[in-house]
Short mmCIF file of C-alpha atoms in Angstrom, two decimals:
data_model
loop_
_atom_site.label_atom_id
_atom_site.label_comp_id
_atom_site.label_asym_id
_atom_site.label_seq_id
_atom_site.Cartn_x
_atom_site.Cartn_y
_atom_site.Cartn_z
CA UNK A 48 31.83 -19.35 28.23
CA UNK A 49 31.51 -22.75 29.91
CA UNK A 50 31.58 -25.38 27.19
CA UNK A 51 29.93 -28.80 27.51
CA UNK A 52 32.09 -31.88 27.74
CA UNK A 53 33.19 -33.16 24.35
CA UNK A 54 32.29 -36.64 25.58
CA UNK A 55 28.58 -35.92 26.03
CA UNK A 56 25.98 -35.53 23.28
CA UNK A 57 24.12 -32.27 23.67
CA UNK A 58 20.74 -30.99 22.48
CA UNK A 59 21.08 -27.29 21.68
CA UNK A 60 18.32 -25.02 22.93
CA UNK A 61 18.24 -21.33 22.01
CA UNK A 62 16.61 -19.18 24.69
CA UNK A 63 14.89 -15.81 24.22
CA UNK A 64 17.15 -12.79 24.53
CA UNK A 65 17.41 -11.87 28.21
CA UNK A 66 19.10 -8.97 30.04
CA UNK A 67 22.76 -9.52 30.87
CA UNK A 68 24.49 -8.52 34.08
CA UNK A 69 25.58 -4.91 33.68
CA UNK A 70 28.58 -3.37 35.39
CA UNK A 71 28.31 0.41 35.33
CA UNK A 72 31.71 1.93 35.98
CA UNK A 73 30.08 5.18 37.07
CA UNK A 74 28.81 3.39 40.18
CA UNK A 75 30.55 3.50 43.52
CA UNK A 76 33.65 1.29 43.24
CA UNK A 77 32.57 -1.26 45.84
CA UNK A 78 29.15 -1.69 44.22
CA UNK A 79 30.64 -2.15 40.76
CA UNK A 80 33.22 -4.64 42.09
CA UNK A 81 30.50 -6.66 43.82
CA UNK A 82 28.34 -6.76 40.66
CA UNK A 83 31.34 -7.70 38.52
CA UNK A 84 32.38 -10.52 40.83
CA UNK A 85 28.86 -11.93 41.05
CA UNK A 86 28.50 -11.84 37.26
CA UNK A 87 31.86 -13.57 36.82
CA UNK A 88 30.89 -16.30 39.28
CA UNK A 89 27.32 -16.83 38.04
CA UNK A 90 27.63 -16.44 34.28
CA UNK A 91 31.24 -15.70 33.38
CA UNK A 92 30.02 -12.96 31.05
CA UNK A 93 28.84 -9.40 31.60
CA UNK A 94 28.27 -6.06 29.94
CA UNK A 95 30.28 -2.96 30.80
CA UNK A 96 28.84 0.54 30.33
CA UNK A 97 30.32 3.96 31.07
CA UNK A 98 33.67 2.30 30.50
CA UNK A 99 35.51 5.47 29.57
CA UNK A 100 36.79 4.12 26.26
CA UNK A 101 36.78 6.81 23.61
CA UNK A 102 34.27 6.46 20.79
CA UNK A 103 36.95 5.37 18.32
CA UNK A 104 35.66 1.82 17.90
CA UNK A 105 33.86 2.85 14.70
CA UNK A 106 37.21 3.91 13.23
CA UNK A 107 38.61 0.52 14.15
CA UNK A 108 35.68 -1.18 12.41
CA UNK A 109 36.31 0.91 9.30
CA UNK A 110 39.97 -0.04 9.40
CA UNK A 111 39.17 -3.74 9.67
CA UNK A 112 36.59 -3.46 6.89
CA UNK A 113 39.21 -1.94 4.61
CA UNK A 114 41.42 -4.98 5.13
CA UNK A 115 38.63 -7.49 4.49
CA UNK A 116 37.63 -5.55 1.35
CA UNK A 117 41.01 -6.35 -0.25
CA UNK A 118 41.13 -8.95 -3.05
CA UNK A 119 41.38 -12.51 -1.65
CA UNK A 120 44.85 -13.00 -3.06
CA UNK A 121 46.14 -9.93 -1.25
CA UNK A 122 44.65 -10.96 2.08
CA UNK A 123 46.17 -14.40 1.78
CA UNK A 124 49.54 -12.70 1.93
CA UNK A 125 48.93 -12.31 5.68
CA UNK A 126 48.34 -16.04 6.09
CA UNK A 127 48.10 -18.89 6.54
CA UNK A 128 47.41 -18.68 10.29
CA UNK A 129 50.03 -20.45 12.36
CA UNK A 130 47.94 -19.77 14.48
CA UNK A 131 48.46 -16.01 14.03
CA UNK A 132 47.68 -14.39 10.71
CA UNK A 133 44.83 -14.33 8.20
CA UNK A 134 42.53 -17.32 7.87
CA UNK A 135 39.40 -18.34 5.97
CA UNK A 136 36.97 -20.94 7.35
CA UNK A 137 39.68 -23.09 8.93
CA UNK A 138 40.01 -22.36 12.65
CA UNK A 139 43.00 -23.85 14.40
CA UNK A 140 44.78 -27.07 13.51
CA UNK A 141 42.21 -29.74 14.36
CA UNK A 142 39.45 -29.56 11.78
CA UNK A 143 37.23 -26.80 13.17
CA UNK A 144 35.57 -24.71 10.47
CA UNK A 145 33.26 -21.72 10.33
CA UNK A 146 31.72 -19.30 7.87
CA UNK A 147 34.12 -16.45 8.54
CA UNK A 148 37.41 -14.87 7.66
CA UNK A 149 39.60 -13.47 10.39
CA UNK A 150 42.84 -11.76 11.21
CA UNK A 151 44.57 -12.80 14.44
CA UNK A 152 47.59 -10.83 15.63
CA UNK A 153 49.89 -10.70 18.60
CA UNK A 154 50.25 -7.37 20.34
CA UNK A 155 53.93 -6.98 19.54
CA UNK A 156 54.43 -4.26 16.90
CA UNK A 157 57.09 -6.30 15.10
CA UNK A 158 54.58 -9.06 14.36
CA UNK A 159 52.06 -6.60 12.93
CA UNK A 160 54.73 -4.95 10.79
CA UNK A 161 55.72 -8.34 9.41
CA UNK A 162 52.12 -9.13 8.45
CA UNK A 163 51.65 -5.68 6.92
CA UNK A 164 54.70 -6.12 4.70
CA UNK A 165 53.40 -9.50 3.52
CA UNK A 166 50.16 -8.09 2.07
CA UNK A 167 50.45 -7.03 -1.60
CA UNK A 168 49.01 -3.70 -2.78
CA UNK A 169 48.79 -2.33 0.74
CA UNK A 170 50.88 0.46 2.15
CA UNK A 171 52.63 -1.07 5.14
CA UNK A 172 52.77 2.35 6.79
CA UNK A 173 49.01 2.11 7.17
CA UNK A 174 49.53 -0.43 9.93
CA UNK A 175 50.12 1.22 13.28
CA UNK A 176 50.16 -0.55 16.65
CA UNK A 177 50.84 0.92 20.05
CA UNK A 178 50.86 -0.83 23.42
CA UNK A 179 48.02 -3.34 23.67
CA UNK A 180 47.32 -5.05 20.36
CA UNK A 181 45.44 -3.34 17.58
CA UNK A 182 45.83 -3.37 13.82
CA UNK A 183 44.94 -0.28 11.86
CA UNK A 184 44.47 0.08 8.14
CA UNK A 185 42.27 2.47 6.24
CA UNK A 186 40.72 2.93 2.82
CA UNK A 187 42.41 4.93 0.07
CA UNK A 188 39.66 7.51 0.50
CA UNK A 189 41.21 8.35 3.85
CA UNK A 190 44.77 8.47 2.55
CA UNK A 191 44.77 12.27 2.32
CA UNK A 192 43.54 12.77 5.87
CA UNK A 193 45.84 13.53 8.76
CA UNK A 194 47.48 10.18 9.44
CA UNK A 195 49.00 11.52 12.64
CA UNK A 196 45.54 12.51 13.92
CA UNK A 197 44.06 9.09 13.17
CA UNK A 198 47.07 7.44 14.73
CA UNK A 199 46.55 9.50 17.89
CA UNK A 200 42.92 8.37 18.09
CA UNK A 201 43.90 4.72 17.76
CA UNK A 202 46.69 5.01 20.30
CA UNK A 203 44.33 6.60 22.79
CA UNK A 204 41.82 3.79 22.21
CA UNK A 205 44.53 1.21 22.79
CA UNK A 206 45.62 2.92 25.97
CA UNK A 207 42.08 3.08 27.33
CA UNK A 208 41.18 -0.53 26.54
CA UNK A 209 44.32 -1.79 28.22
CA UNK A 210 43.59 0.36 31.25
CA UNK A 211 40.04 -0.98 31.31
CA UNK A 212 41.32 -4.56 31.37
CA UNK A 213 43.59 -3.73 34.30
CA UNK A 214 40.76 -2.01 36.16
CA UNK A 215 38.35 -4.92 35.67
CA UNK A 216 40.91 -7.47 36.87
CA UNK A 217 41.68 -5.40 39.95
CA UNK A 218 37.98 -4.96 40.71
CA UNK A 219 37.58 -8.71 40.44
CA UNK A 220 40.36 -9.22 42.97
CA UNK A 221 38.68 -6.68 45.26
CA UNK A 222 35.35 -8.45 44.94
CA UNK A 223 37.01 -11.75 45.84
CA UNK A 224 38.47 -10.14 48.95
CA UNK A 225 42.08 -10.67 47.94
CA UNK A 226 44.67 -8.60 49.76
CA UNK A 227 46.82 -8.31 46.64
CA UNK A 228 44.41 -6.65 44.22
CA UNK A 229 46.98 -6.78 41.41
CA UNK A 230 47.33 -10.55 41.46
CA UNK A 231 45.59 -10.76 38.05
CA UNK A 232 46.33 -7.40 36.44
CA UNK A 233 50.05 -7.74 37.09
CA UNK A 234 50.16 -10.36 34.34
CA UNK A 235 49.36 -7.66 31.78
CA UNK A 236 52.57 -5.87 32.74
CA UNK A 237 54.65 -8.85 31.64
CA UNK A 238 56.37 -7.95 28.38
CA UNK A 239 55.99 -11.57 27.24
CA UNK A 240 52.24 -11.71 27.82
CA UNK A 241 50.00 -13.24 25.15
CA UNK A 242 47.68 -10.30 24.49
CA UNK A 243 46.03 -10.82 21.10
CA UNK A 244 43.65 -8.97 18.83
CA UNK A 245 41.19 -10.84 16.62
CA UNK A 246 39.13 -9.32 13.83
CA UNK A 247 36.27 -11.59 12.72
CA UNK A 248 34.34 -10.92 9.51
CA UNK A 249 31.15 -12.86 8.74
CA UNK A 250 30.31 -12.12 5.09
CA UNK A 251 27.08 -13.07 3.40
CA UNK A 252 27.59 -16.22 1.30
CA UNK A 253 28.93 -16.90 -1.25
CA UNK A 254 31.53 -14.22 -0.51
CA UNK A 255 34.00 -16.51 1.21
CA UNK A 256 36.51 -18.25 -1.04
CA UNK A 257 35.99 -21.98 -0.90
CA UNK A 258 32.59 -21.83 0.80
CA UNK A 259 30.55 -24.98 0.44
CA UNK A 260 27.03 -25.07 -0.89
CA UNK A 261 25.76 -26.78 2.21
CA UNK A 262 25.94 -25.66 5.84
CA UNK A 263 28.04 -28.45 7.27
CA UNK A 264 30.54 -26.17 8.95
CA UNK A 265 31.30 -25.40 12.57
CA UNK A 266 28.64 -26.89 14.80
CA UNK A 267 25.76 -25.92 12.57
CA UNK A 268 23.16 -28.15 10.98
CA UNK A 269 20.50 -27.59 8.35
CA UNK A 270 19.97 -23.91 7.52
CA UNK A 271 21.97 -22.68 10.50
CA UNK A 272 25.22 -20.94 9.60
CA UNK A 273 27.88 -21.00 12.25
CA UNK A 274 30.49 -18.30 11.96
CA UNK A 275 32.76 -19.24 14.86
CA UNK A 276 31.79 -22.47 16.58
CA UNK A 277 31.36 -23.33 20.23
CA UNK A 278 34.51 -22.52 22.21
CA UNK A 279 35.90 -20.94 25.33
CA UNK A 280 38.57 -18.25 25.50
CA UNK A 281 41.86 -19.53 26.93
CA UNK A 282 43.31 -16.35 28.44
CA UNK A 283 42.37 -14.38 31.55
CA UNK A 284 39.54 -12.50 29.87
CA UNK A 285 38.31 -11.17 26.54
CA UNK A 286 36.95 -7.68 25.96
CA UNK A 287 34.52 -7.80 23.04
CA UNK A 288 33.25 -4.99 20.86
CA UNK A 289 30.79 -5.54 18.03
CA UNK A 290 29.16 -3.26 15.53
CA UNK A 291 25.39 -3.46 15.06
CA UNK A 292 25.40 -7.11 13.91
CA UNK A 293 23.88 -9.73 16.20
CA UNK A 294 24.90 -13.39 16.28
CA UNK A 295 27.00 -13.90 19.40
CA UNK A 296 25.65 -16.52 21.80
CA UNK A 297 26.86 -17.73 25.18
CA UNK A 298 26.18 -21.02 26.89
CA UNK A 299 24.40 -20.88 30.23
CA UNK A 300 25.77 -22.83 33.21
CA UNK A 301 24.73 -26.48 33.35
CA UNK A 302 21.07 -27.21 33.98
CA UNK A 303 19.59 -30.23 35.74
CA UNK A 304 19.66 -32.04 32.40
CA UNK A 305 23.36 -32.50 31.65
CA UNK A 306 22.55 -33.47 28.06
CA UNK A 307 20.73 -30.20 27.26
CA UNK A 308 22.75 -27.14 26.34
CA UNK A 309 21.05 -23.75 26.63
CA UNK A 310 22.33 -20.85 24.55
CA UNK A 311 21.53 -17.19 25.15
CA UNK A 312 21.72 -14.63 22.31
CA UNK A 313 23.81 -11.54 23.03
CA UNK A 314 22.33 -8.38 21.47
CA UNK A 315 24.86 -6.17 19.73
CA UNK A 316 25.45 -2.86 21.50
CA UNK A 317 28.13 -0.63 19.94
CA UNK A 318 28.04 1.66 22.98
CA UNK A 319 29.02 -1.08 25.41
CA UNK A 320 31.75 -3.66 25.83
CA UNK A 321 31.18 -7.31 26.71
CA UNK A 322 33.62 -9.16 28.94
CA UNK A 323 34.08 -12.92 28.83
CA UNK A 324 35.94 -14.77 31.59
CA UNK A 325 38.63 -16.99 30.08
CA UNK A 326 39.77 -20.48 31.01
CA UNK A 327 42.56 -19.29 33.30
CA UNK A 328 40.08 -17.42 35.49
CA UNK A 329 37.16 -19.82 35.07
CA UNK A 330 38.47 -22.47 37.40
CA UNK A 331 38.98 -20.25 40.40
CA UNK A 332 36.37 -17.51 39.85
CA UNK A 333 33.36 -19.55 38.79
CA UNK A 334 34.31 -22.38 41.13
CA UNK A 335 35.23 -19.89 43.90
CA UNK A 336 38.87 -20.92 43.95
CA UNK A 337 41.74 -18.51 44.15
CA UNK A 338 44.97 -18.82 42.24
CA UNK A 339 48.42 -17.42 42.75
CA UNK A 340 51.17 -17.09 40.21
CA UNK A 341 54.21 -18.65 41.85
CA UNK A 342 57.33 -19.27 39.81
CA UNK A 343 55.32 -19.20 36.58
CA UNK A 344 52.81 -21.78 37.85
CA UNK A 345 49.12 -21.33 38.57
CA UNK A 346 48.47 -22.98 41.94
CA UNK A 347 44.93 -23.92 42.98
CA UNK A 348 44.42 -23.93 46.78
CA UNK A 349 41.49 -26.37 46.72
CA UNK A 350 43.29 -28.67 44.33
CA UNK A 351 40.44 -28.87 41.84
CA UNK A 352 43.07 -28.33 39.19
CA UNK A 353 46.67 -29.38 39.07
CA UNK A 354 49.21 -26.58 38.84
CA UNK A 355 50.28 -25.78 35.29
CA UNK A 356 52.17 -23.18 33.33
CA UNK A 357 50.61 -21.08 30.62
CA UNK A 358 52.95 -22.80 28.15
CA UNK A 359 51.63 -26.23 29.16
CA UNK A 360 48.04 -25.05 28.87
CA UNK A 361 48.67 -23.47 25.46
CA UNK A 362 50.34 -26.60 24.09
CA UNK A 363 47.35 -28.68 25.21
CA UNK A 364 44.97 -26.14 23.70
CA UNK A 365 46.51 -26.50 20.24
CA UNK A 366 45.90 -30.27 20.27
CA UNK A 367 42.13 -30.06 20.90
CA UNK A 368 38.98 -29.14 19.01
CA UNK A 369 37.36 -25.82 19.90
CA UNK A 370 34.46 -27.37 21.81
CA UNK A 371 36.59 -29.42 24.19
CA UNK A 372 36.76 -28.22 27.79
CA UNK A 373 40.52 -27.78 28.04
CA UNK A 374 40.50 -27.41 31.82
CA UNK A 375 39.37 -31.03 32.06
CA UNK A 376 42.93 -32.02 31.22
CA UNK A 377 44.16 -30.39 34.43
CA UNK A 378 41.63 -31.71 36.94
CA UNK A 379 43.28 -32.81 40.17
CA UNK A 380 42.93 -36.42 41.24
CA UNK A 381 42.24 -35.55 44.88
CA UNK A 382 40.31 -32.90 46.80
CA UNK A 383 43.21 -32.07 49.09
CA UNK A 384 43.32 -28.42 50.12
CA UNK A 385 46.41 -26.29 50.11
CA UNK A 386 46.52 -22.93 51.87
CA UNK A 387 48.11 -20.08 49.97
CA UNK A 388 48.52 -16.57 51.33
CA UNK A 389 47.98 -13.64 48.98
CA UNK A 390 50.51 -11.08 50.17
#
């Protein structure tokens, strides 16, 4: 998502639901890579079908629902978010709020185990994580089922989603014509990568503890309820799965009127996955700039952005409101070009 500048007032305009770019992974590889790259450049958001991910997402939704169905006091044992953990309404450290509760976890199994052990009245063995970053819990009604079988389903889902992320990043590199097609996907192999999993739950009011009677949360006004306010995703990309609940919106690229913001509803499709280009790819994919990871620094050949480390970007991110365009902090002062070879 490309967010408007925090320094400009914006008039929100909700457009009718329109078709999204679709990348069908059953297509010929070159055709799919071309469609993916065009969608990333034009919109920064696209739909993936025939993605090969096993139909275990419903089990994941059931697992998440079992966590959110716990008594509030038990769920609070997994919080407060710092920024990882369980949170209610408060998003981040800078005053952003929304009508939701969420669970944000790092992919490392030790972190998930720690959170599981902090939740009262929940069997910590019901939390299983393998590889990418997924939390699993299930209702007591499922306690007598084959835990090993369910665990195998989840592990296979994790494996397939991670492989999908690698494939999409390599197809993007192919579409950009880069010689090193693993320039992006290689970052997922780093054991210290910041792969996260977020479960968002948007209950009907007044189910949230501490919910206000009015609607002055997030970026909403009047009768509009905002679950998770206007923001961009900081990482390379996000792979989104939803159940049959609508509500997600994306902002279209800037129009001729810089003060008008156009939002496009995203219809829920449990059979598909949606992919959102994150901040680290936005600058060089949407702006047609390449980046190379050299010594831990992202280097921008056309110098639109200064080089920065992920740590520097993350520290800046935690100081800003959700709606602020974080990449603005790293704009270069000149338009000098720098040639970089992708070997």
